[in-house]
Coordinates of C-alpha atoms and ligand atoms in Angstrom, one line a residue:
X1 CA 113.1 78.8 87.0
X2 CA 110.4 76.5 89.2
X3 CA 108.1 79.1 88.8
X4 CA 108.3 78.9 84.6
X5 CA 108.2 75.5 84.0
X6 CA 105.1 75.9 86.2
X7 CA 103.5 78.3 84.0
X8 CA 104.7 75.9 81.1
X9 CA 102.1 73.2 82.5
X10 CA 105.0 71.3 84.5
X11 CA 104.4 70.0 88.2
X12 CA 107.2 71.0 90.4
X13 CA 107.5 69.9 94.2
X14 CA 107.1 71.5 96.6
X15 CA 105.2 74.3 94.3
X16 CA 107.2 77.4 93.6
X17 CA 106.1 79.9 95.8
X18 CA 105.8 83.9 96.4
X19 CA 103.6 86.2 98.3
X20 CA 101.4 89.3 96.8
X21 CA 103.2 92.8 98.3
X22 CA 106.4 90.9 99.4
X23 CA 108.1 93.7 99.5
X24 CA 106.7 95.7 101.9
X25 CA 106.1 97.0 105.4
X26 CA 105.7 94.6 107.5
X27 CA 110.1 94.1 106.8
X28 CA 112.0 97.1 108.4
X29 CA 114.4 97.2 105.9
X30 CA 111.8 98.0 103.3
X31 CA 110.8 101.0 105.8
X32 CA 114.2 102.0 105.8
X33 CA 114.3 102.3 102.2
X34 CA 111.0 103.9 101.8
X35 CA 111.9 106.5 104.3
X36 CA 115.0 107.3 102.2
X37 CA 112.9 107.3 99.0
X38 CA 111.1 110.4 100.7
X39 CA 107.5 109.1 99.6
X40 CA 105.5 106.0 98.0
X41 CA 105.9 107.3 94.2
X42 CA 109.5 108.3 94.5
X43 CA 110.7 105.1 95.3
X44 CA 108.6 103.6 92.3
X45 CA 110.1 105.7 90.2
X46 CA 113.9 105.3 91.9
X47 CA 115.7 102.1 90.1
X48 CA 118.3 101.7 92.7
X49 CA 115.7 102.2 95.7
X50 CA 112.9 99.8 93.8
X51 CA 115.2 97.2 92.8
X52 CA 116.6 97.2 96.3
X53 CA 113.1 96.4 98.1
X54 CA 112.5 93.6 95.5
X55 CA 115.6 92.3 96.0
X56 CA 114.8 92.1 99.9
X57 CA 112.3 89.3 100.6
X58 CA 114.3 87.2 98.0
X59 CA 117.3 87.9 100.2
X60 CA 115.7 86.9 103.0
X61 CA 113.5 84.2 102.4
X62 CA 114.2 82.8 99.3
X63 CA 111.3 82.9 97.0
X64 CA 110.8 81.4 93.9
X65 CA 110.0 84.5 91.8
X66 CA 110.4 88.2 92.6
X67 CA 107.8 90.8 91.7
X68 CA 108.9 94.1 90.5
X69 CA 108.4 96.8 92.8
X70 CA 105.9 99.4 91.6
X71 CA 102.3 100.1 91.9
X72 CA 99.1 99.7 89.9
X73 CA 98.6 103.1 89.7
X74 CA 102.1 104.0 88.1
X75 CA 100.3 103.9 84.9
X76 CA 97.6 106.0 85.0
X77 CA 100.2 108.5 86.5
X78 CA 102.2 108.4 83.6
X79 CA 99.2 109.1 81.0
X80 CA 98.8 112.2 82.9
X81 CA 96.2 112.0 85.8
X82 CA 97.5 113.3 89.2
X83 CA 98.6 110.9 91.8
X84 CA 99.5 111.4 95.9
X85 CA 99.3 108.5 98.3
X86 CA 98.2 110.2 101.5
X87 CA 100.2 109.0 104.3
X88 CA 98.1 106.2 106.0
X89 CA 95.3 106.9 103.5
X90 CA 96.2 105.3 100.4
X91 CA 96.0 106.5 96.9
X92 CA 94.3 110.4 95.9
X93 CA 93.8 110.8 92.4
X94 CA 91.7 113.8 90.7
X95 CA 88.3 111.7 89.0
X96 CA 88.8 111.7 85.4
X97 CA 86.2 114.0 83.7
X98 CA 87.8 113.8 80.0
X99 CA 89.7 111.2 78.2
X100 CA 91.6 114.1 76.2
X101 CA 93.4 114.6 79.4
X102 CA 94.9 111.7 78.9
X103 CA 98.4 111.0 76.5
X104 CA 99.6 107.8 75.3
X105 CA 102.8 109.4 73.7
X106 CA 103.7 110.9 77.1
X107 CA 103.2 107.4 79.0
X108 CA 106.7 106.0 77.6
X109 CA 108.8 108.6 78.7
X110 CA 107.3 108.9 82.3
X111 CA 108.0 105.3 83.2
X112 CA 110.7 104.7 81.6
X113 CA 112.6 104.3 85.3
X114 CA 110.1 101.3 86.4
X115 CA 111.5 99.7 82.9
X116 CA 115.1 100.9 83.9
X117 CA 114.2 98.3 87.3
X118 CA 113.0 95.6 85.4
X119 CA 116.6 95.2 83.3
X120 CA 118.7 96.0 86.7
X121 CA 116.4 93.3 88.5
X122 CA 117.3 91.0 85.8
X123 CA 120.9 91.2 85.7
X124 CA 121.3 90.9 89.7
X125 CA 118.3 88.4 90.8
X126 CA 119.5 84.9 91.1
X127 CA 119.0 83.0 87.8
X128 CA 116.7 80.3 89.3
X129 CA 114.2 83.6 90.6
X130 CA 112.0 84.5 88.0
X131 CA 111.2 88.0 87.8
X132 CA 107.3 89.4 87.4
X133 CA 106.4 91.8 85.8
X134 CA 102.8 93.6 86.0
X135 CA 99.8 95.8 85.6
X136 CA 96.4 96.4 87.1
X137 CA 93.9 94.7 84.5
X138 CA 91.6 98.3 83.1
X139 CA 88.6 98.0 84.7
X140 CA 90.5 97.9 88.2
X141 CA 92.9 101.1 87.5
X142 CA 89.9 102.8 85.6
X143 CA 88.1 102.8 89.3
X144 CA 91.2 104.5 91.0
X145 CA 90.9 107.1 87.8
X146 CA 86.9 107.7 87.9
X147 CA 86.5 107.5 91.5
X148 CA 89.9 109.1 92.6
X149 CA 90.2 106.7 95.7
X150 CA 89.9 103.3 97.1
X151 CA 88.1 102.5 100.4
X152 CA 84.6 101.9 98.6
X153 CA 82.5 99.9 96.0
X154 CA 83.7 102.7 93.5
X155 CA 80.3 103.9 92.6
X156 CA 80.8 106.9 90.1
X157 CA 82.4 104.0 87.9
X158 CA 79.8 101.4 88.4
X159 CA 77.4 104.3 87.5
X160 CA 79.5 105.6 84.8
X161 CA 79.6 102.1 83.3
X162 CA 75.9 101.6 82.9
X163 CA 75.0 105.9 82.3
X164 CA 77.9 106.6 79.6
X165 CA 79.7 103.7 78.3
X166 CA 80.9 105.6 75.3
X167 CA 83.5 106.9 78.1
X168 CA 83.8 104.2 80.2
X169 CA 84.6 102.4 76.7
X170 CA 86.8 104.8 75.5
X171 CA 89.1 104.7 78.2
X172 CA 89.2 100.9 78.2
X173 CA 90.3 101.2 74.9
X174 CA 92.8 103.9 76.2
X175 CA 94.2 101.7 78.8
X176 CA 94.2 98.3 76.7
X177 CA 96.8 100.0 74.4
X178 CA 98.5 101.6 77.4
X179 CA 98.8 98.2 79.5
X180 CA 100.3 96.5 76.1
X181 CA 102.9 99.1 75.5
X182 CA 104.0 99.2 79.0
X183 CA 103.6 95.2 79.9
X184 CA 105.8 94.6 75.9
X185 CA 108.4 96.9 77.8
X186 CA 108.6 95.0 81.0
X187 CA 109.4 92.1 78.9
X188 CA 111.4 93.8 76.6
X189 CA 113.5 94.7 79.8
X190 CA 113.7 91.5 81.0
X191 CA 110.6 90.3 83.1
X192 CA 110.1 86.6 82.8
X193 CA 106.0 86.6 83.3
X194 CA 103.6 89.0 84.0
X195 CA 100.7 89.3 86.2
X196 CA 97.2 91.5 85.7
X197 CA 95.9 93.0 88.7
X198 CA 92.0 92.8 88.5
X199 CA 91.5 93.5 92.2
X200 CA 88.0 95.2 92.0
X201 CA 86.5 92.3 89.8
X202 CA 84.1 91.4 92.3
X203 CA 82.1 94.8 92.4
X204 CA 80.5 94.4 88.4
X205 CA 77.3 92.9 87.6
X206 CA 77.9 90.4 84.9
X207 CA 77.3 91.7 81.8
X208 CA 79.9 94.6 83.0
X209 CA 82.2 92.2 84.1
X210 CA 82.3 90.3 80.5
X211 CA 82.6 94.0 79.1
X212 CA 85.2 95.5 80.9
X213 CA 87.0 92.6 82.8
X214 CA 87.0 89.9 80.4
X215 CA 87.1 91.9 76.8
X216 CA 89.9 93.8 77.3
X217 CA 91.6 91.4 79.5
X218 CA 91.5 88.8 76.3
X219 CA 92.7 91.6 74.1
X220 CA 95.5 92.4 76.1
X221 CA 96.5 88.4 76.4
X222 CA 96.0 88.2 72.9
X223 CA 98.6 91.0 72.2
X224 CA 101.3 90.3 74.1
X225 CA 101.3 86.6 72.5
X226 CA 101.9 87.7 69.5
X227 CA 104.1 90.0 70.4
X228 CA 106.4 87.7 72.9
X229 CA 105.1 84.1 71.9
X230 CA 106.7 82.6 74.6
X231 CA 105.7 84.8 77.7
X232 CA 103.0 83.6 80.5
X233 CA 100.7 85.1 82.5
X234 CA 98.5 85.4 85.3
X235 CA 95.3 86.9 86.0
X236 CA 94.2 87.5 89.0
X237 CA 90.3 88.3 89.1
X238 CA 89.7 88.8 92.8
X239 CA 86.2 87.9 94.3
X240 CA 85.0 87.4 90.5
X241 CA 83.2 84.5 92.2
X242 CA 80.9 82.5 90.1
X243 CA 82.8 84.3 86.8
X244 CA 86.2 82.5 87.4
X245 CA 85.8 79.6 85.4
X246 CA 84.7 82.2 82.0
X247 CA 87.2 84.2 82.8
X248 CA 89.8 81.7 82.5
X249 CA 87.9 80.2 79.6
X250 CA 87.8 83.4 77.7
X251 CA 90.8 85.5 78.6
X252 CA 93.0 83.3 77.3
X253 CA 95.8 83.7 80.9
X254 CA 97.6 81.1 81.4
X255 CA 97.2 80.9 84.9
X256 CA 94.8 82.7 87.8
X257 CA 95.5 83.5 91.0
X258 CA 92.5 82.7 93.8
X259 CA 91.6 84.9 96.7
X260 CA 91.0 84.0 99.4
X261 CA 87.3 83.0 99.7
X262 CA 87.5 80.6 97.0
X263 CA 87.4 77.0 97.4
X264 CA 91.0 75.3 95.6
X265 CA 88.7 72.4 94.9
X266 CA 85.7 73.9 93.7
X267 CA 87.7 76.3 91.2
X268 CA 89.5 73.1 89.6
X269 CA 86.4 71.8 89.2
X270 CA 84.8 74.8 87.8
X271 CA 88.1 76.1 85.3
X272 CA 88.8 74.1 81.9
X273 CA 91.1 71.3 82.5
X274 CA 94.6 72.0 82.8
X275 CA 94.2 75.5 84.7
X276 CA 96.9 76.5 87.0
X277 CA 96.1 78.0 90.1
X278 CA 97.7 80.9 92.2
X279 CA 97.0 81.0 95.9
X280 CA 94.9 81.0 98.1
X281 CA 96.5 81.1 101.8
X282 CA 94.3 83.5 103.9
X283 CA 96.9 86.6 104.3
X284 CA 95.3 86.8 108.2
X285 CA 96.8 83.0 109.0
X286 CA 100.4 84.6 107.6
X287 CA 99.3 87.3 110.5
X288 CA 98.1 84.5 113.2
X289 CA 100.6 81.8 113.2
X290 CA 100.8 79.0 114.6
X291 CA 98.1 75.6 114.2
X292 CA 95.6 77.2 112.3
X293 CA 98.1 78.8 109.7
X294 CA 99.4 75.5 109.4
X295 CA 96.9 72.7 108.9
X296 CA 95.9 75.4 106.2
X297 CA 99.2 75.4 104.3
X298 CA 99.0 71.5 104.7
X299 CA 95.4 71.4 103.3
X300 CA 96.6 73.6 100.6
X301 CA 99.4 71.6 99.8
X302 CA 97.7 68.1 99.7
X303 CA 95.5 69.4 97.1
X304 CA 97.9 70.9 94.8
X305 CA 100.2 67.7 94.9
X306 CA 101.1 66.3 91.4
X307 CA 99.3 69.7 89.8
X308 CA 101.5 72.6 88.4
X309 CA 100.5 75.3 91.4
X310 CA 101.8 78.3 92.3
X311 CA 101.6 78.8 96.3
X312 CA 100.6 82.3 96.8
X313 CA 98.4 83.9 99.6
X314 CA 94.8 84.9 98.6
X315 CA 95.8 88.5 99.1
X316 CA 98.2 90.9 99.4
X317 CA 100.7 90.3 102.6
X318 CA 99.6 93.2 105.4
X319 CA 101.9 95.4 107.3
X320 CA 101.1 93.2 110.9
X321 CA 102.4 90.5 109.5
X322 CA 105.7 88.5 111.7
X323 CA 108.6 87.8 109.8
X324 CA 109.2 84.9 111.6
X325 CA 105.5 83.5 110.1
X326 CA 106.8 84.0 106.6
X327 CA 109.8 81.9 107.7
X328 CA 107.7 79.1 109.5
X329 CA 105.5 79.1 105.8
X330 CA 108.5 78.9 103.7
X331 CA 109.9 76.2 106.0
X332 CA 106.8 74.0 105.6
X333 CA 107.0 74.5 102.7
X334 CA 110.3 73.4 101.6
X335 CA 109.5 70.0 104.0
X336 CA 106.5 69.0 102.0
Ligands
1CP1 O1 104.9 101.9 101.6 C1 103.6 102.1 101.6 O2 103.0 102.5 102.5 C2 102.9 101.9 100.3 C3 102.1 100.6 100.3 C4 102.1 100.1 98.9 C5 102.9 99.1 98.4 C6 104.0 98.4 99.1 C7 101.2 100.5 97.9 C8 100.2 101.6 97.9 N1 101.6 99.8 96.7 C9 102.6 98.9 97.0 C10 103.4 98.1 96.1 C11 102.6 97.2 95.1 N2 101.3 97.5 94.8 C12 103.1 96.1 94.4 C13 104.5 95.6 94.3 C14 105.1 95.0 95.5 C15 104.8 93.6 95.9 O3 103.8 93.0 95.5 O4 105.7 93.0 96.5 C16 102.0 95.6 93.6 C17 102.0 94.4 92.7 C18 100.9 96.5 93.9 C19 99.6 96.4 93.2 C20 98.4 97.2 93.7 N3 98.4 98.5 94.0 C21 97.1 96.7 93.7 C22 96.7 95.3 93.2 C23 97.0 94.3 94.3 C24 96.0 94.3 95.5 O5 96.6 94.6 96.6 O6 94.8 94.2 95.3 C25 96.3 97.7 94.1 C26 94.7 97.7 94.2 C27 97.1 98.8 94.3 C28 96.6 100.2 94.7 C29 97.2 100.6 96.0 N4 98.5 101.0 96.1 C30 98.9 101.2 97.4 C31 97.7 100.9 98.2 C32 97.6 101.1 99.7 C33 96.7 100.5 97.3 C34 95.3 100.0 97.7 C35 94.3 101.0 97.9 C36 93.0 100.5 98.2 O7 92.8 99.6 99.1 O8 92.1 100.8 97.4

């Protein structure tokens, strides 16, 4: 698998490549699905239906690695917090008041069928497509569970964080334990790396971001090391900014993905040697096309050449996006 050796420090050419929410709407066969699912969280938790839309883009284009269909938010759901993805709206969630609301014995049982994905997804992916596995990183999911919904700087948890860390704290410590249980199952189930979410990393003020980005990122890192030696992953700290290179240099990940407003250059300047980058192709040039889309992929490519990097976009694909883009970017690709 390209995308292993990779993670294993190995320079592959052209650089194995995927794309964040490749599965997704901008296919009409994933709305197909989707609309046979009934809603968002039924097909998450539908093996058949959620290995199907992870199976698609592979089908159809060909990447390197396939990414588990599920969400962030799975997670929380299973410790006991309400979900609903309003149509067009994005996730609802009732803001956590208490952490004894919460159950970590429960967790197991209720995603059990996202694990049940991971092992079909293994057994009928191609052998050379290496199969991700993931989680949102705690301080990301916490926002979705303090502030109930996305769309904003999350303020009740940036206030919460500063006003009454013992609970802000306490449910890190909640979902540490949480992610590590459920992240030693996707491996356990066959997932060949694994990838932490930290979306929101750009809202905290530094000494919040080493507190609840970097600390229990490390500890979760550190966990599933010793518990799977041989298993890699990547952390994606998105907009962390100025805080990249101490992430990577305290975390532990073995490679970090890079949004799409930071400079490929600077960043290998910045990280420890040896870092291996994600990224970082602007998801609105998937969207545009055409000369602009490509001198970036070139640009991108020239500086990754004879470095293990993983070609990725800076963010998640969006629904606008032509298949026949993706196409054209796998094609140049391939012709590096
Ligand atoms: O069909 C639909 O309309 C639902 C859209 C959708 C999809 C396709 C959501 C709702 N989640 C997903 C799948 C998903 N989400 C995957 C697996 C598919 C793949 O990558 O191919 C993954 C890895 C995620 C991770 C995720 N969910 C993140 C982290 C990555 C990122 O985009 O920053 C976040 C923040 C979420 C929360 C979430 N789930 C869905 C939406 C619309 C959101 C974002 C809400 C917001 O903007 O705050």
């Amino acid at each position: 698998m390209r995308l292993i050796s990779t993670l294993n420090g190995q320079a592959s050419w052209p650089p194995p490549t995927w794309l964040m929410r490749q599965a997704g709407r901008y296919l009409p066969e994933y709305r197909a699905t989707r609309a046979q699912a009934g809603d968002f969280i039924s097909l998450c938790l539908n093996p058949a239906l959620a290995e199907e839309v992870t199976l698609q883009p592979i089908r159809k284009f060909g990447f390197d690695a396939a990414i588990l269909f599920s969400d962030i938010l799975i997670l929380p759901m299973a410790l006991g917090q309400g979900l609903r993805f309003a149509e067009g709206e994005g996730p609802r969630l009732p803001p956590l008041e208490t952490l004894s609301s919460l159950s970590l014995s429960a967790a197991p049982g209720i995603y059990a069928p996202v694990l049940e994905t991971v092992s079909r997804l293994r057994a009928s992916l191609p052998r050379e497509t290496a199969l991700i596995g993931f989680a949102g990183s705690p301080a990301t999911v916490a926002c979705y569970m303090l502030d109930g919904q996305g769309g904003g700087d999350f303020p009740r948890t940036r206030r919460l964080a500063y006003e009454d860390p013992g609970f802000v704290d306490g449910l890190m410590e909640i979902m540490v334990e949480a992610t590590i249980g459920y992240l030693s199952g996707q491996v356990e189930a066959g997932a060949n790396c694994l990838m932490l979410f930290e979306s929101w990393a750009g809202i905290f003020a530094p000494q919040i971001f080493r507190r609840l980005v970097i600390s229990p990122t490390k500890r979760i890192v550190s966990a599933l090391k010793s518990r799977h030696p041989h298993v890699k992953l990547i952390g994606f700290p998105r907009l962390a900014g100025l805080m990249l290179a101490e992430y990577v240099h305290e975390t532990g990940i073995d490679a970090v993905g890079l949004d799409t407003t930071t400079d490929l250059q600077a960043a290998q300047a910045a990280c420890p040697p040896g870092t291996i980058f994600q990224g970082n192709l602007d998801p609105l040039l998937l969207k545009l096309g055409g000369p602009a889309m490509e001198e970036a992929v070139a640009r991108i490519l020239d500086s990754v050449k004879g470095h293990p990097h993983i070609f990725n976009l800076g963010h998640g694909i969006t629904p606008d996006v032509p298949e026949a883009n993706v196409a054209r970017l796998m094609e140049l690709i391939r012709a590096a």
